[in-house]
PDB file of C-alpha atoms in Angstrom:
ATOM      1  CA  GLY Q 494     -19.413 -19.349   2.288  1.00  0.00           C
ATOM      2  CA  GLU Q 495     -16.985 -20.237   5.060  1.00  0.00           C
ATOM      3  CA  ILE Q 496     -14.916 -17.949   7.385  1.00  0.00           C
ATOM      4  CA  SER Q 497     -11.387 -18.077   5.916  1.00  0.00           C
ATOM      5  CA  GLN Q 498      -9.689 -16.388   8.718  1.00  0.00           C
ATOM      6  CA  GLN Q 499     -10.511 -15.019  12.118  1.00  0.00           C
ATOM      7  CA  ILE Q 500      -8.838 -12.140  14.101  1.00  0.00           C
ATOM      8  CA  ALA Q 501      -8.715 -12.845  17.894  1.00  0.00           C
ATOM      9  CA  ASP Q 502      -9.356  -9.266  18.875  1.00  0.00           C
ATOM     10  CA  ASP Q 503     -12.465  -9.524  21.047  1.00  0.00           C
ATOM     11  CA  ASP Q 504     -11.707  -7.347  24.152  1.00  0.00           C
ATOM     12  CA  ALA Q 505     -13.329  -4.331  22.665  1.00  0.00           C
ATOM     13  CA  ALA Q 506     -15.553  -3.336  19.651  1.00  0.00           C
ATOM     14  CA  GLY Q 507     -14.007  -2.336  16.621  1.00  0.00           C
ATOM     15  CA  GLY Q 508     -14.974   0.978  14.858  1.00  0.00           C
ATOM     16  CA  GLN Q 509     -13.683   0.315  11.369  1.00  0.00           C
ATOM     17  CA  VAL Q 510     -11.412  -2.080   9.524  1.00  0.00           C
ATOM     18  CA  ALA Q 511      -9.204  -1.449   6.673  1.00  0.00           C
ATOM     19  CA  PHE Q 512      -7.152  -3.757   4.421  1.00  0.00           C
ATOM     20  CA  SER Q 513      -3.707  -2.487   3.074  1.00  0.00           C
ATOM     21  CA  PRO Q 514      -3.840  -2.472  -0.616  1.00  0.00           C
ATOM     22  CA  ASN Q 515      -0.560  -4.684  -0.584  1.00  0.00           C
ATOM     23  CA  GLY Q 516      -2.703  -7.436   1.199  1.00  0.00           C
ATOM     24  CA  LYS Q 517      -0.274  -7.772   4.207  1.00  0.00           C
ATOM     25  CA  TRP Q 518      -2.091  -5.925   7.003  1.00  0.00           C
ATOM     26  CA  LEU Q 519      -5.495  -5.083   8.541  1.00  0.00           C
ATOM     27  CA  ALA Q 520      -6.103  -2.082  10.580  1.00  0.00           C
ATOM     28  CA  ILE Q 521      -8.656  -2.060  13.127  1.00  0.00           C
ATOM     29  CA  SER Q 522      -9.852   0.994  15.054  1.00  0.00           C
ATOM     30  CA  HIS Q 523     -11.186   0.792  18.503  1.00  0.00           C
ATOM     31  CA  PRO Q 524     -12.934   4.239  19.428  1.00  0.00           C
ATOM     32  CA  GLN Q 525     -13.573   3.326  23.272  1.00  0.00           C
ATOM     33  CA  LEU Q 526      -9.824   2.184  23.720  1.00  0.00           C
ATOM     34  CA  GLN Q 527      -8.516   5.155  21.514  1.00  0.00           C
ATOM     35  CA  THR Q 528      -6.559   2.761  19.611  1.00  0.00           C
ATOM     36  CA  VAL Q 529      -5.671   1.390  16.216  1.00  0.00           C
ATOM     37  CA  ARG Q 530      -4.378  -2.260  16.002  1.00  0.00           C
ATOM     38  CA  ILE Q 531      -2.493  -3.468  13.143  1.00  0.00           C
ATOM     39  CA  TRP Q 532      -2.627  -7.295  12.173  1.00  0.00           C
ATOM     40  CA  ASP Q 533      -0.266  -9.122   9.942  1.00  0.00           C
ATOM     41  CA  LEU Q 534      -2.750 -11.306   7.831  1.00  0.00           C
ATOM     42  CA  ILE Q 535      -0.115 -13.938   6.915  1.00  0.00           C
ATOM     43  CA  SER Q 536       0.810 -14.765  10.485  1.00  0.00           C
ATOM     44  CA  ASN Q 537      -2.433 -13.714  11.877  1.00  0.00           C
ATOM     45  CA  GLN Q 538      -0.529 -11.905  14.557  1.00  0.00           C
ATOM     46  CA  GLN Q 539      -1.046  -8.436  16.034  1.00  0.00           C
ATOM     47  CA  ILE Q 540       2.283  -6.552  14.974  1.00  0.00           C
ATOM     48  CA  ALA Q 541       1.438  -2.894  16.338  1.00  0.00           C
ATOM     49  CA  GLU Q 542      -0.899  -0.979  18.449  1.00  0.00           C
ATOM     50  CA  ARG Q 543      -1.004   2.750  18.531  1.00  0.00           C
ATOM     51  CA  GLN Q 544      -2.751   4.746  21.268  1.00  0.00           C
ATOM     52  CA  PHE Q 545      -4.188   8.112  20.765  1.00  0.00           C
ATOM     53  CA  SER Q 546      -5.543  10.983  22.869  1.00  0.00           C
ATOM     54  CA  GLU Q 547      -9.150  10.709  21.400  1.00  0.00           C
ATOM     55  CA  ASP Q 548     -11.670   8.140  20.183  1.00  0.00           C
ATOM     56  CA  THR Q 549     -10.531   6.594  16.833  1.00  0.00           C
ATOM     57  CA  PHE Q 550     -13.469   5.994  14.672  1.00  0.00           C
ATOM     58  CA  CYS Q 551     -11.650   5.579  11.221  1.00  0.00           C
ATOM     59  CA  CYS Q 552      -8.520   4.789   9.324  1.00  0.00           C
ATOM     60  CA  ALA Q 553      -7.451   4.587   5.695  1.00  0.00           C
ATOM     61  CA  TRP Q 554      -4.255   3.400   3.716  1.00  0.00           C
ATOM     62  CA  THR Q 555      -2.459   5.005   0.735  1.00  0.00           C
ATOM     63  CA  ASN Q 556      -2.398   2.989  -2.389  1.00  0.00           C
ATOM     64  CA  ASP Q 557       1.189   2.198  -1.804  1.00  0.00           C
ATOM     65  CA  SER Q 558       0.414   0.968   1.620  1.00  0.00           C
ATOM     66  CA  GLN Q 559       3.232   3.324   2.962  1.00  0.00           C
ATOM     67  CA  ARG Q 560       0.952   5.426   5.096  1.00  0.00           C
ATOM     68  CA  LEU Q 561      -1.974   4.872   7.364  1.00  0.00           C
ATOM     69  CA  ALA Q 562      -4.312   7.956   8.122  1.00  0.00           C
ATOM     70  CA  VAL Q 563      -6.071   7.689  11.550  1.00  0.00           C
ATOM     71  CA  GLY Q 564      -9.042   9.987  12.514  1.00  0.00           C
ATOM     72  CA  SER Q 565      -8.674  10.676  16.245  1.00  0.00           C
ATOM     73  CA  GLY Q 566     -11.230  13.128  17.550  1.00  0.00           C
ATOM     74  CA  TYR Q 567     -11.012  16.233  15.733  1.00  0.00           C
ATOM     75  CA  ASP Q 568      -7.282  15.474  14.172  1.00  0.00           C
ATOM     76  CA  ILE Q 569      -6.046  13.118  11.368  1.00  0.00           C
ATOM     77  CA  LEU Q 570      -2.545  11.526  12.137  1.00  0.00           C
ATOM     78  CA  LEU Q 571      -0.524  10.109   9.278  1.00  0.00           C
ATOM     79  CA  LEU Q 572       1.586   6.980  10.207  1.00  0.00           C
ATOM     80  CA  GLU Q 573       4.527   5.473   8.346  1.00  0.00           C
ATOM     81  CA  THR Q 574       4.114   1.693   7.925  1.00  0.00           C
ATOM     82  CA  ASP Q 575       7.834   0.932   7.779  1.00  0.00           C
ATOM     83  CA  ASN Q 576       8.209   2.166  11.597  1.00  0.00           C
ATOM     84  CA  TRP Q 577       5.075   1.616  13.399  1.00  0.00           C
ATOM     85  CA  SER Q 578       6.557   2.970  16.696  1.00  0.00           C
ATOM     86  CA  ALA Q 579       7.703   6.440  14.939  1.00  0.00           C
ATOM     87  CA  GLU Q 580       5.918   9.604  15.942  1.00  0.00           C
ATOM     88  CA  PRO Q 581       3.037  10.495  13.380  1.00  0.00           C
ATOM     89  CA  LEU Q 582       4.372  11.828  10.217  1.00  0.00           C
ATOM     90  CA  SER Q 583       2.014  14.885  10.303  1.00  0.00           C
ATOM     91  CA  ILE Q 584      -0.982  15.852  11.869  1.00  0.00           C
ATOM     92  CA  LEU Q 585      -3.958  17.510   9.915  1.00  0.00           C
ATOM     93  CA  SER Q 586      -5.908  19.669  12.409  1.00  0.00           C
ATOM     94  CA  GLY Q 587      -8.508  22.230  11.196  1.00  0.00           C
ATOM     95  CA  PRO Q 588     -12.244  22.106  11.688  1.00  0.00           C
ATOM     96  CA  ASN Q 589     -13.560  21.593  15.249  1.00  0.00           C
ATOM     97  CA  GLU Q 590     -15.513  18.525  14.224  1.00  0.00           C
ATOM     98  CA  ILE Q 591     -14.937  14.848  14.932  1.00  0.00           C
ATOM     99  CA  ILE Q 592     -13.726  12.769  11.955  1.00  0.00           C
ATOM    100  CA  ALA Q 593     -16.220   9.928  11.041  1.00  0.00           C
ATOM    101  CA  ASN Q 594     -14.800   8.819   7.816  1.00  0.00           C
ATOM    102  CA  LEU Q 595     -11.665   9.474   5.516  1.00  0.00           C
ATOM    103  CA  TYR Q 596     -10.370   8.274   2.147  1.00  0.00           C
ATOM    104  CA  PHE Q 597      -7.196   8.734   0.369  1.00  0.00           C
ATOM    105  CA  ASP Q 598      -7.035   9.461  -3.539  1.00  0.00           C
ATOM    106  CA  PRO Q 599      -4.906   7.078  -5.626  1.00  0.00           C
ATOM    107  CA  SER Q 600      -2.017   9.269  -5.525  1.00  0.00           C
ATOM    108  CA  GLY Q 601      -2.015   9.699  -1.694  1.00  0.00           C
ATOM    109  CA  ARG Q 602      -1.717  13.479  -1.833  1.00  0.00           C
ATOM    110  CA  TRP Q 603      -5.503  14.276  -1.252  1.00  0.00           C
ATOM    111  CA  LEU Q 604      -7.532  12.998   1.730  1.00  0.00           C
ATOM    112  CA  ALA Q 605     -11.185  13.464   1.679  1.00  0.00           C
ATOM    113  CA  THR Q 606     -12.692  13.446   5.221  1.00  0.00           C
ATOM    114  CA  TYR Q 607     -16.245  13.492   6.628  1.00  0.00           C
ATOM    115  CA  GLY Q 608     -17.278  14.892   9.938  1.00  0.00           C
ATOM    116  CA  TYR Q 609     -20.146  14.798  12.380  1.00  0.00           C
ATOM    117  CA  ASP Q 610     -21.037  18.203  11.363  1.00  0.00           C
ATOM    118  CA  GLY Q 611     -22.402  16.769   8.044  1.00  0.00           C
ATOM    119  CA  LYS Q 612     -19.718  18.461   5.915  1.00  0.00           C
ATOM    120  CA  SER Q 613     -16.978  16.733   3.765  1.00  0.00           C
ATOM    121  CA  ARG Q 614     -13.415  18.236   3.266  1.00  0.00           C
ATOM    122  CA  LEU Q 615     -10.612  17.730   0.836  1.00  0.00           C
ATOM    123  CA  TRP Q 616      -7.081  18.092   2.444  1.00  0.00           C
ATOM    124  CA  ASP Q 617      -3.921  18.701   0.801  1.00  0.00           C
ATOM    125  CA  CYS Q 618      -1.571  16.299   2.713  1.00  0.00           C
ATOM    126  CA  GLU Q 619       1.525  18.326   1.432  1.00  0.00           C
ATOM    127  CA  SER Q 620       0.468  21.636   2.748  1.00  0.00           C
ATOM    128  CA  ARG Q 621      -1.652  20.059   5.682  1.00  0.00           C
ATOM    129  CA  SER Q 622      -4.594  22.308   4.865  1.00  0.00           C
ATOM    130  CA  VAL Q 623      -8.214  22.205   3.731  1.00  0.00           C
ATOM    131  CA  VAL Q 624      -8.649  23.079   0.115  1.00  0.00           C
ATOM    132  CA  LEU Q 625     -12.413  22.380  -0.343  1.00  0.00           C
ATOM    133  CA  VAL Q 626     -15.516  22.056   1.711  1.00  0.00           C
ATOM    134  CA  LEU Q 627     -18.758  20.293   0.764  1.00  0.00           C
ATOM    135  CA  ASP Q 628     -22.158  19.592   2.311  1.00  0.00           C
ATOM    136  CA  GLY Q 629     -22.801  15.917   2.250  1.00  0.00           C
ATOM    137  CA  HIS Q 630     -20.962  12.687   3.123  1.00  0.00           C
ATOM    138  CA  VAL Q 631     -18.067  11.991   0.910  1.00  0.00           C
ATOM    139  CA  GLN Q 632     -17.692   8.313  -0.250  1.00  0.00           C
ATOM    140  CA  TYR Q 633     -14.852   7.044  -2.344  1.00  0.00           C
ATOM    141  CA  PHE Q 634     -12.425   8.501  -5.186  1.00  0.00           C
ATOM    142  CA  GLY Q 635     -12.831   7.015  -8.633  1.00  0.00           C
ATOM    143  CA  PRO Q 636      -9.728   5.076  -9.856  1.00  0.00           C
ATOM    144  CA  SER Q 637      -8.463   7.952 -11.647  1.00  0.00           C
ATOM    145  CA  GLY Q 638      -8.428  10.217  -8.594  1.00  0.00           C
ATOM    146  CA  ASP Q 639     -10.209  12.923 -10.690  1.00  0.00           C
ATOM    147  CA  ARG Q 640     -13.781  12.562  -9.181  1.00  0.00           C
ATOM    148  CA  ILE Q 641     -15.188  11.623  -5.918  1.00  0.00           C
ATOM    149  CA  ALA Q 642     -18.711  10.844  -5.141  1.00  0.00           C
ATOM    150  CA  PHE Q 643     -20.590  12.437  -2.160  1.00  0.00           C
ATOM    151  CA  ARG Q 644     -24.159  12.009  -0.952  1.00  0.00           C
ATOM    152  CA  SER Q 645     -26.820  13.284   1.529  1.00  0.00           C
ATOM    153  CA  TYR Q 646     -30.025  11.741   2.659  1.00  0.00           C
ATOM    154  CA  ASP Q 647     -31.696  12.388  -0.617  1.00  0.00           C
ATOM    155  CA  GLN Q 648     -28.998  13.748  -3.101  1.00  0.00           C
ATOM    156  CA  LEU Q 649     -26.278  12.291  -5.008  1.00  0.00           C
ATOM    157  CA  GLY Q 650     -23.362  14.280  -6.535  1.00  0.00           C
ATOM    158  CA  LEU Q 651     -19.872  14.132  -8.298  1.00  0.00           C
ATOM    159  CA  TRP Q 652     -17.005  16.473  -7.099  1.00  0.00           C
ATOM    160  CA  GLU Q 653     -14.464  17.104  -9.940  1.00  0.00           C
ATOM    161  CA  VAL Q 654     -11.168  17.217  -7.899  1.00  0.00           C
ATOM    162  CA  LYS Q 655      -8.935  18.895 -10.635  1.00  0.00           C
ATOM    163  CA  LEU Q 656     -11.607  21.571 -11.425  1.00  0.00           C
ATOM    164  CA  ASP Q 657     -12.191  22.123  -7.771  1.00  0.00           C
ATOM    165  CA  ASP Q 658     -15.840  22.313  -8.471  1.00  0.00           C
ATOM    166  CA  ILE Q 659     -19.001  20.293  -8.145  1.00  0.00           C
ATOM    167  CA  VAL Q 660     -19.683  19.138 -11.693  1.00  0.00           C
ATOM    168  CA  TRP Q 661     -22.923  17.172 -11.162  1.00  0.00           C
ATOM    169  CA  HIS Q 662     -25.414  17.256  -8.323  1.00  0.00           C
ATOM    170  CA  GLN Q 663     -28.242  14.742  -8.953  1.00  0.00           C
ATOM    171  CA  THR Q 664     -31.482  14.910  -7.082  1.00  0.00           C
ATOM    172  CA  ASP Q 665     -33.997  12.801  -9.328  1.00  0.00           C
ATOM    173  CA  SER Q 666     -36.765  10.508  -7.797  1.00  0.00           C
ATOM    174  CA  ARG Q 667     -34.655   7.455  -8.103  1.00  0.00           C
ATOM    175  CA  ALA Q 668     -31.896   8.924  -5.719  1.00  0.00           C
ATOM    176  CA  ARG Q 669     -34.569  10.163  -3.429  1.00  0.00           C
ATOM    177  CA  LYS Q 670     -36.285   6.747  -3.239  1.00  0.00           C
ATOM    178  CA  LEU Q 671     -33.030   5.007  -2.722  1.00  0.00           C
ATOM    179  CA  GLU Q 672     -32.309   7.275   0.445  1.00  0.00           C
ATOM    180  CA  VAL Q 673     -28.612   7.172  -0.703  1.00  0.00           C
ATOM    181  CA  ASP Q 674     -26.508   5.155   1.934  1.00  0.00           C
ATOM    182  CA  ILE Q 675     -23.435   4.611  -0.358  1.00  0.00           C
ATOM    183  CA  ALA Q 676     -22.032   5.337  -3.539  1.00  0.00           C
ATOM    184  CA  THR Q 677     -18.865   3.898  -5.307  1.00  0.00           C
ATOM    185  CA  PHE Q 678     -17.176   3.898  -8.569  1.00  0.00           C
ATOM    186  CA  LEU Q 679     -17.042   0.950 -11.195  1.00  0.00           C
ATOM    187  CA  ASN Q 680     -14.953   0.314 -14.191  1.00  0.00           C
ATOM    188  CA  HIS Q 681     -12.443   3.381 -14.152  1.00  0.00           C
ATOM    189  CA  ASP Q 682     -14.987   5.944 -13.247  1.00  0.00           C
ATOM    190  CA  ARG Q 683     -17.541   4.995 -16.122  1.00  0.00           C
ATOM    191  CA  TRP Q 684     -20.208   3.912 -13.776  1.00  0.00           C
ATOM    192  CA  LEU Q 685     -21.326   5.016 -10.422  1.00  0.00           C
ATOM    193  CA  ALA Q 686     -23.270   2.382  -8.045  1.00  0.00           C
ATOM    194  CA  VAL Q 687     -25.626   4.027  -5.778  1.00  0.00           C
ATOM    195  CA  ALA Q 688     -27.224   1.873  -3.031  1.00  0.00           C
ATOM    196  CA  GLY Q 689     -29.904   2.402  -0.187  1.00  0.00           C
ATOM    197  CA  PRO Q 690     -32.526   0.410   1.492  1.00  0.00           C
ATOM    198  CA  GLN Q 691     -34.814   0.197  -1.373  1.00  0.00           C
ATOM    199  CA  GLY Q 692     -32.177  -1.173  -3.928  1.00  0.00           C
ATOM    200  CA  CYS Q 693     -29.302  -0.107  -6.250  1.00  0.00           C
ATOM    201  CA  ASP Q 694     -29.014   2.110  -9.254  1.00  0.00           C
ATOM    202  CA  ILE Q 695     -26.087   2.103 -11.614  1.00  0.00           C
ATOM    203  CA  TRP Q 696     -25.190   5.631 -13.097  1.00  0.00           C
ATOM    204  CA  GLU Q 697     -23.590   6.199 -16.300  1.00  0.00           C
ATOM    205  CA  VAL Q 698     -21.188   9.066 -15.303  1.00  0.00           C
ATOM    206  CA  GLU Q 699     -20.384  10.540 -18.695  1.00  0.00           C
ATOM    207  CA  HIS Q 700     -24.061  11.148 -19.684  1.00  0.00           C
ATOM    208  CA  ARG Q 701     -25.210  11.600 -15.973  1.00  0.00           C
ATOM    209  CA  ARG Q 702     -28.007   8.989 -16.233  1.00  0.00           C
TER     210      ARG Q 702
END
């Protein structure tokens, strides 16, 4: 119940924070400054600051903490964490919509993004191209990387990545009552927690209930 650590980064509002999976770093995006700052959590010191040409609303790490993806305006830039001052590894540039959120799959090959046009896209980081487009807000990959959850105002669904298809699109009264805000996987894809202003449902993925 107490604050264990405080980051002295108060000169501008942060857009999103993301912990690196190895527990070493914290990335903080600052949309108005068009900047992402990296903090060392051991020393509690800022170790890097990257400036971009557009507002930076979101950022996400790969599971091995070797890359950081940054949504800057309409583009996604991939940074290598072993050299923060190097030029971006690659730029994923496609749909003319501002990137609002992004998530890596466990392997680091796939990147799911959500844009302000209300659509989600699955990117192949190797070919730097969009391979799937989906109406709704993508949430998180399951631990296996085979499924990803997505939601809209009153709908909940699962996206089977390996099949390149939607295998479940749930719209029953409980999902509508919840006005789905967020969905996340539990226990190696067995359960899906779905939360909204009215509470939380736990879905059994295999039986779709």
